[in-house]
């Protein structure tokens, strides 16, 4: 895109502050073979950003090379009050962007659509599933694109943010409709899935994040004293339990056998 195109994107987003902005970054490590959630953030090489993509409406995407000439417009778009959405952005994109642009670089309410997907599918063991898998439910007509990560990077990046925006819009429609009566009102003393998602995921996240940063004050001496107390109590209780367990029920041989069979065992077997 030209500088004029990027400025137009900025103005569109600015003039519609209620519309979410889907964003996604690409790094040297974000290829098909690597799961972004498994990348170690401490690695300096991973901090490098090759590009960032934006989408403010479905069927649209903008691919921007991450360089000095584009950095100002990137900062301006991220600083808008519009809700910001991504896929696994809480643990990946946000961390890398803040590393380069500062902790307050991303303004507006920040949603991780992977966690939205998990909120709808509570039985998933992991946080969620792949974006392409989830997008099939929101837009079954959406083309497969993950195989394009190396051969069509620009197209791949734009499809990523478009898919994320479609899935966000789909999930929000589902969340706001579940739990309501036919007249559009909530049942007494209830809230929609959307309100529950905001309360228990989005709004709770910064509280837990700040708690993690602050940590808990720990008295090292008292901690060691308590550990010794617990270990002593364990030994005492274990000794008491020995008399409660009949000798005839106890195992004679170790589970993996003896390294050297004791004479007592040999005599007992004879």
mmCIF file of C-alpha atoms in Angstrom:
data_model
loop_
_atom_site.group_PDB
_atom_site.id
_atom_site.type_symbol
_atom_site.label_atom_id
_atom_site.label_comp_id
_atom_site.label_asym_id
_atom_site.label_seq_id
_atom_site.Cartn_x
_atom_site.Cartn_y
_atom_site.Cartn_z
ATOM 1 C CA UNK A 1 0.000 0.000 0.000
ATOM 2 C CA UNK A 2 1.040 3.590 -0.600
ATOM 3 C CA UNK A 3 1.343 6.154 2.201
ATOM 4 C CA UNK A 4 -1.988 7.533 1.003
ATOM 5 C CA UNK A 5 -3.591 4.097 1.341
ATOM 6 C CA UNK A 6 -2.292 3.741 4.888
ATOM 7 C CA UNK A 7 -3.512 7.205 5.826
ATOM 8 C CA UNK A 8 -6.938 6.342 4.409
ATOM 9 C CA UNK A 9 -7.020 3.177 6.539
ATOM 10 C CA UNK A 10 -6.141 5.240 9.600
ATOM 11 C CA UNK A 11 -8.891 7.756 8.889
ATOM 12 C CA UNK A 12 -11.490 5.009 8.362
ATOM 13 C CA UNK A 13 -10.632 3.464 11.702
ATOM 14 C CA UNK A 14 -10.525 6.815 13.458
ATOM 15 C CA UNK A 15 -13.942 7.829 12.129
ATOM 16 C CA UNK A 16 -15.482 4.547 13.321
ATOM 17 C CA UNK A 17 -14.099 4.050 16.836
ATOM 18 C CA UNK A 18 -16.652 1.340 17.652
ATOM 19 C CA UNK A 19 -15.377 -0.925 14.856
ATOM 20 C CA UNK A 20 -12.716 -3.464 15.889
ATOM 21 C CA UNK A 21 -9.306 -3.509 14.235
ATOM 22 C CA UNK A 22 -7.923 -6.963 13.541
ATOM 23 C CA UNK A 23 -4.126 -7.085 13.669
ATOM 24 C CA UNK A 24 -1.425 -9.708 13.328
ATOM 25 C CA UNK A 25 2.352 -9.641 13.085
ATOM 26 C CA UNK A 26 4.745 -11.909 11.243
ATOM 27 C CA UNK A 27 8.197 -12.706 12.604
ATOM 28 C CA UNK A 28 11.025 -14.878 11.262
ATOM 29 C CA UNK A 29 9.534 -17.706 13.353
ATOM 30 C CA UNK A 30 5.855 -17.478 12.377
ATOM 31 C CA UNK A 31 5.854 -20.041 9.627
ATOM 32 C CA UNK A 32 3.584 -23.012 9.151
ATOM 33 C CA UNK A 33 5.849 -25.428 11.036
ATOM 34 C CA UNK A 34 5.991 -23.339 14.229
ATOM 35 C CA UNK A 35 3.147 -22.859 16.696
ATOM 36 C CA UNK A 36 3.294 -19.216 17.847
ATOM 37 C CA UNK A 37 2.161 -20.176 21.331
ATOM 38 C CA UNK A 38 5.304 -22.314 21.781
ATOM 39 C CA UNK A 39 7.849 -19.646 20.837
ATOM 40 C CA UNK A 40 10.126 -18.507 23.632
ATOM 41 C CA UNK A 41 9.760 -14.742 23.946
ATOM 42 C CA UNK A 42 13.129 -14.385 25.650
ATOM 43 C CA UNK A 43 14.869 -15.164 22.373
ATOM 44 C CA UNK A 44 16.065 -11.856 20.894
ATOM 45 C CA UNK A 45 15.725 -13.184 17.345
ATOM 46 C CA UNK A 46 12.027 -13.880 17.854
ATOM 47 C CA UNK A 47 11.517 -10.213 18.798
ATOM 48 C CA UNK A 48 12.174 -9.211 15.193
ATOM 49 C CA UNK A 49 8.994 -8.241 13.336
ATOM 50 C CA UNK A 50 8.835 -8.569 9.556
ATOM 51 C CA UNK A 51 5.342 -7.172 8.962
ATOM 52 C CA UNK A 52 2.016 -6.262 10.517
ATOM 53 C CA UNK A 53 -1.417 -6.699 8.988
ATOM 54 C CA UNK A 54 -4.649 -4.848 9.715
ATOM 55 C CA UNK A 55 -8.289 -5.432 8.818
ATOM 56 C CA UNK A 56 -11.118 -3.088 9.782
ATOM 57 C CA UNK A 57 -13.821 -4.755 7.670
ATOM 58 C CA UNK A 58 -14.455 -8.222 6.316
ATOM 59 C CA UNK A 59 -12.998 -9.123 2.922
ATOM 60 C CA UNK A 60 -10.261 -6.529 3.418
ATOM 61 C CA UNK A 61 -6.703 -6.677 4.683
ATOM 62 C CA UNK A 62 -3.640 -4.434 4.612
ATOM 63 C CA UNK A 63 -0.096 -5.815 4.680
ATOM 64 C CA UNK A 64 2.517 -3.382 6.034
ATOM 65 C CA UNK A 65 6.265 -3.974 6.106
ATOM 66 C CA UNK A 66 7.634 -3.266 9.582
ATOM 67 C CA UNK A 67 10.279 -0.612 8.937
ATOM 68 C CA UNK A 68 11.139 2.935 9.979
ATOM 69 C CA UNK A 69 9.149 4.557 7.181
ATOM 70 C CA UNK A 70 5.926 2.785 8.198
ATOM 71 C CA UNK A 71 6.413 2.802 11.949
ATOM 72 C CA UNK A 72 4.607 6.079 12.570
ATOM 73 C CA UNK A 73 1.356 5.057 10.853
ATOM 74 C CA UNK A 74 1.531 1.655 12.588
ATOM 75 C CA UNK A 75 1.809 3.404 15.963
ATOM 76 C CA UNK A 76 -1.089 5.705 15.114
ATOM 77 C CA UNK A 77 -3.419 2.848 14.143
ATOM 78 C CA UNK A 78 -2.556 0.834 17.256
ATOM 79 C CA UNK A 79 -3.087 3.928 19.434
ATOM 80 C CA UNK A 80 -6.677 4.433 18.256
ATOM 81 C CA UNK A 81 -9.433 3.695 20.836
ATOM 82 C CA UNK A 82 -11.021 1.038 18.602
ATOM 83 C CA UNK A 83 -11.179 -2.470 20.073
ATOM 84 C CA UNK A 84 -8.111 -4.457 18.964
ATOM 85 C CA UNK A 85 -8.499 -8.136 18.126
ATOM 86 C CA UNK A 86 -6.120 -10.935 17.182
ATOM 87 C CA UNK A 87 -5.545 -14.659 17.429
ATOM 88 C CA UNK A 88 -3.195 -15.638 20.274
ATOM 89 C CA UNK A 89 -2.267 -11.957 20.382
ATOM 90 C CA UNK A 90 -2.247 -11.798 24.186
ATOM 91 C CA UNK A 91 0.740 -14.113 24.408
ATOM 92 C CA UNK A 92 2.469 -13.399 21.125
ATOM 93 C CA UNK A 93 1.662 -10.307 19.054
ATOM 94 C CA UNK A 94 1.071 -8.037 22.044
ATOM 95 C CA UNK A 95 4.305 -9.113 23.716
ATOM 96 C CA UNK A 96 6.396 -8.453 20.615
ATOM 97 C CA UNK A 97 4.698 -5.150 19.742
ATOM 98 C CA UNK A 98 5.148 -3.842 23.273
ATOM 99 C CA UNK A 99 8.801 -4.843 23.135
ATOM 100 C CA UNK A 100 9.286 -2.443 20.213
ATOM 101 C CA UNK A 101 6.718 0.309 20.821
ATOM 102 C CA UNK A 102 6.209 0.348 24.599
ATOM 103 C CA UNK A 103 3.748 -1.116 27.077
ATOM 104 C CA UNK A 104 0.987 1.375 26.212
ATOM 105 C CA UNK A 105 1.338 1.066 22.444
ATOM 106 C CA UNK A 106 -1.957 -0.788 21.930
ATOM 107 C CA UNK A 107 -4.987 1.217 22.999
ATOM 108 C CA UNK A 108 -8.643 0.223 23.230
ATOM 109 C CA UNK A 109 -10.156 -2.975 24.568
ATOM 110 C CA UNK A 110 -7.964 -5.892 23.525
ATOM 111 C CA UNK A 111 -9.586 -9.211 22.589
ATOM 112 C CA UNK A 112 -7.882 -12.524 21.913
ATOM 113 C CA UNK A 113 -10.298 -14.343 19.603
ATOM 114 C CA UNK A 114 -8.619 -17.634 20.517
ATOM 115 C CA UNK A 115 -9.927 -17.132 24.051
ATOM 116 C CA UNK A 116 -13.352 -16.176 22.670
ATOM 117 C CA UNK A 117 -13.367 -19.478 20.802
ATOM 118 C CA UNK A 118 -12.385 -21.265 23.999
ATOM 119 C CA UNK A 119 -15.218 -19.485 25.852
ATOM 120 C CA UNK A 120 -17.700 -20.951 23.384
ATOM 121 C CA UNK A 121 -16.073 -24.396 23.533
ATOM 122 C CA UNK A 122 -15.445 -24.952 27.219
ATOM 123 C CA UNK A 123 -14.556 -28.617 26.769
ATOM 124 C CA UNK A 124 -11.384 -27.903 24.785
ATOM 125 C CA UNK A 125 -8.402 -29.080 26.796
ATOM 126 C CA UNK A 126 -6.124 -26.467 25.268
ATOM 127 C CA UNK A 127 -6.963 -22.789 24.866
ATOM 128 C CA UNK A 128 -8.455 -23.331 21.473
ATOM 129 C CA UNK A 129 -7.727 -24.762 18.092
ATOM 130 C CA UNK A 130 -6.089 -23.440 14.957
ATOM 131 C CA UNK A 131 -7.539 -20.277 13.426
ATOM 132 C CA UNK A 132 -8.268 -22.025 10.144
ATOM 133 C CA UNK A 133 -10.213 -24.735 11.981
ATOM 134 C CA UNK A 134 -12.298 -22.169 13.884
ATOM 135 C CA UNK A 135 -12.915 -19.992 10.822
ATOM 136 C CA UNK A 136 -14.684 -22.906 9.109
ATOM 137 C CA UNK A 137 -17.577 -22.461 11.528
ATOM 138 C CA UNK A 138 -17.856 -18.693 11.081
ATOM 139 C CA UNK A 139 -17.232 -18.526 7.322
ATOM 140 C CA UNK A 140 -17.382 -21.966 5.696
ATOM 141 C CA UNK A 141 -16.807 -20.326 2.316
ATOM 142 C CA UNK A 142 -13.469 -18.855 3.464
ATOM 143 C CA UNK A 143 -10.559 -20.411 1.525
ATOM 144 C CA UNK A 144 -7.766 -22.453 3.089
ATOM 145 C CA UNK A 145 -4.723 -20.208 3.447
ATOM 146 C CA UNK A 146 -2.246 -21.518 6.013
ATOM 147 C CA UNK A 147 -0.236 -23.262 3.303
ATOM 148 C CA UNK A 148 0.541 -19.840 1.790
ATOM 149 C CA UNK A 149 2.749 -18.660 4.668
ATOM 150 C CA UNK A 150 5.984 -19.048 2.713
ATOM 151 C CA UNK A 151 4.930 -18.617 -0.893
ATOM 152 C CA UNK A 152 2.422 -15.728 -0.675
ATOM 153 C CA UNK A 153 3.277 -13.859 2.518
ATOM 154 C CA UNK A 154 1.236 -10.748 1.738
ATOM 155 C CA UNK A 155 -1.891 -12.703 0.824
ATOM 156 C CA UNK A 156 -1.373 -15.029 3.784
ATOM 157 C CA UNK A 157 -1.106 -12.122 6.229
ATOM 158 C CA UNK A 158 -4.208 -10.379 4.907
ATOM 159 C CA UNK A 159 -6.248 -13.580 5.041
ATOM 160 C CA UNK A 160 -5.131 -14.085 8.639
ATOM 161 C CA UNK A 161 -6.537 -10.765 9.861
ATOM 162 C CA UNK A 162 -9.661 -11.082 7.692
ATOM 163 C CA UNK A 163 -10.397 -14.526 9.138
ATOM 164 C CA UNK A 164 -9.859 -13.255 12.686
ATOM 165 C CA UNK A 165 -12.269 -10.366 12.140
ATOM 166 C CA UNK A 166 -14.922 -12.655 10.647
ATOM 167 C CA UNK A 167 -14.616 -15.052 13.560
ATOM 168 C CA UNK A 168 -14.808 -12.221 16.093
ATOM 169 C CA UNK A 169 -17.979 -10.837 14.505
ATOM 170 C CA UNK A 170 -19.512 -14.319 14.353
ATOM 171 C CA UNK A 171 -18.722 -15.126 17.980
ATOM 172 C CA UNK A 172 -20.020 -11.773 19.184
ATOM 173 C CA UNK A 173 -23.340 -12.418 17.408
ATOM 174 C CA UNK A 174 -23.565 -15.842 19.033
ATOM 175 C CA UNK A 175 -22.589 -14.558 22.473
ATOM 176 C CA UNK A 176 -25.113 -11.723 22.465
ATOM 177 C CA UNK A 177 -27.986 -13.943 21.332
ATOM 178 C CA UNK A 178 -27.611 -16.900 23.702
ATOM 179 C CA UNK A 179 -29.640 -16.601 26.895
ATOM 180 C CA UNK A 180 -32.200 -14.157 25.599
ATOM 181 C CA UNK A 181 -35.939 -14.505 25.232
ATOM 182 C CA UNK A 182 -37.664 -14.042 21.898
ATOM 183 C CA UNK A 183 -38.338 -10.401 22.665
ATOM 184 C CA UNK A 184 -34.608 -9.794 22.858
ATOM 185 C CA UNK A 185 -34.441 -9.370 26.622
ATOM 186 C CA UNK A 186 -32.339 -11.356 29.036
ATOM 187 C CA UNK A 187 -33.913 -13.706 31.521
ATOM 188 C CA UNK A 188 -34.076 -12.318 35.089
ATOM 189 C CA UNK A 189 -30.734 -12.281 36.921
ATOM 190 C CA UNK A 190 -28.821 -13.530 33.894
ATOM 191 C CA UNK A 191 -26.329 -12.103 31.459
ATOM 192 C CA UNK A 192 -25.464 -13.022 27.922
ATOM 193 C CA UNK A 193 -22.420 -15.065 26.959
ATOM 194 C CA UNK A 194 -20.934 -11.831 25.670
ATOM 195 C CA UNK A 195 -21.242 -10.133 29.070
ATOM 196 C CA UNK A 196 -19.835 -13.226 30.750
ATOM 197 C CA UNK A 197 -16.919 -13.298 28.337
ATOM 198 C CA UNK A 198 -16.166 -9.626 29.014
ATOM 199 C CA UNK A 199 -16.407 -10.008 32.798
ATOM 200 C CA UNK A 200 -14.569 -13.320 33.207
ATOM 201 C CA UNK A 201 -11.995 -13.110 30.410
ATOM 202 C CA UNK A 202 -11.356 -9.648 28.976
ATOM 203 C CA UNK A 203 -11.788 -7.494 32.079
ATOM 204 C CA UNK A 204 -10.266 -10.048 34.433
ATOM 205 C CA UNK A 205 -7.106 -10.436 32.346
ATOM 206 C CA UNK A 206 -5.451 -7.094 33.224
ATOM 207 C CA UNK A 207 -6.142 -7.728 36.905
ATOM 208 C CA UNK A 208 -4.439 -11.128 36.804
ATOM 209 C CA UNK A 209 -1.628 -9.721 34.661
ATOM 210 C CA UNK A 210 -0.918 -6.969 37.190
ATOM 211 C CA UNK A 211 -1.027 -9.499 40.020
ATOM 212 C CA UNK A 212 1.554 -11.611 38.182
ATOM 213 C CA UNK A 213 3.821 -8.600 37.719
ATOM 214 C CA UNK A 214 3.583 -7.578 41.378
ATOM 215 C CA UNK A 215 3.839 -11.079 42.757
ATOM 216 C CA UNK A 216 3.262 -11.939 46.418
ATOM 217 C CA UNK A 217 5.542 -10.869 49.274
ATOM 218 C CA UNK A 218 7.224 -13.928 50.778
ATOM 219 C CA UNK A 219 9.159 -14.145 54.035
ATOM 220 C CA UNK A 220 11.991 -16.534 53.155
ATOM 221 C CA UNK A 221 12.717 -17.451 56.790
ATOM 222 C CA UNK A 222 9.062 -18.143 57.572
ATOM 223 C CA UNK A 223 8.735 -20.118 54.337
ATOM 224 C CA UNK A 224 11.635 -22.382 55.346
ATOM 225 C CA UNK A 225 10.186 -22.732 58.851
ATOM 226 C CA UNK A 226 6.818 -23.758 57.423
ATOM 227 C CA UNK A 227 8.446 -26.236 55.022
ATOM 228 C CA UNK A 228 10.275 -27.951 57.900
ATOM 229 C CA UNK A 229 7.028 -28.095 59.869
ATOM 230 C CA UNK A 230 5.166 -29.738 56.977
ATOM 231 C CA UNK A 231 7.951 -32.264 56.342
ATOM 232 C CA UNK A 232 8.098 -33.210 60.022
ATOM 233 C CA UNK A 233 4.329 -33.681 60.088
ATOM 234 C CA UNK A 234 4.522 -35.857 56.979
ATOM 235 C CA UNK A 235 7.091 -38.111 58.589
ATOM 236 C CA UNK A 236 5.038 -38.386 61.783
ATOM 237 C CA UNK A 237 1.819 -39.285 59.960
ATOM 238 C CA UNK A 238 3.632 -41.762 57.697
ATOM 239 C CA UNK A 239 5.103 -43.502 60.725
ATOM 240 C CA UNK A 240 1.644 -43.783 62.297
ATOM 241 C CA UNK A 241 0.191 -45.210 59.106
ATOM 242 C CA UNK A 242 2.733 -48.029 59.024
ATOM 243 C CA UNK A 243 1.012 -49.774 61.947
ATOM 244 C CA UNK A 244 -2.360 -49.465 60.192
ATOM 245 C CA UNK A 245 -1.227 -51.384 57.103
ATOM 246 C CA UNK A 246 -1.150 -55.162 57.607
ATOM 247 C CA UNK A 247 2.242 -56.732 57.040
ATOM 248 C CA UNK A 248 0.791 -59.538 54.916
ATOM 249 C CA UNK A 249 -0.503 -56.999 52.414
ATOM 250 C CA UNK A 250 2.823 -55.291 51.954
ATOM 251 C CA UNK A 251 4.935 -55.796 48.863
ATOM 252 C CA UNK A 252 7.906 -58.079 49.345
ATOM 253 C CA UNK A 253 9.821 -57.051 46.236
ATOM 254 C CA UNK A 254 10.463 -53.604 44.724
ATOM 255 C CA UNK A 255 8.440 -52.789 41.626
ATOM 256 C CA UNK A 256 11.521 -52.871 39.397
ATOM 257 C CA UNK A 257 13.186 -55.708 41.244
ATOM 258 C CA UNK A 258 16.396 -55.773 43.309
ATOM 259 C CA UNK A 259 19.722 -54.618 41.963
ATOM 260 C CA UNK A 260 21.298 -57.141 44.327
ATOM 261 C CA UNK A 261 18.972 -59.653 45.977
ATOM 262 C CA UNK A 262 19.420 -59.553 49.791
ATOM 263 C CA UNK A 263 20.298 -62.821 51.543
ATOM 264 C CA UNK A 264 17.162 -62.548 53.645
ATOM 265 C CA UNK A 265 15.036 -62.663 50.508
ATOM 266 C CA UNK A 266 16.931 -65.646 49.129
ATOM 267 C CA UNK A 267 16.477 -67.555 52.379
ATOM 268 C CA UNK A 268 12.776 -66.627 52.539
ATOM 269 C CA UNK A 269 12.220 -67.900 48.988
ATOM 270 C CA UNK A 270 13.884 -71.225 49.831
#
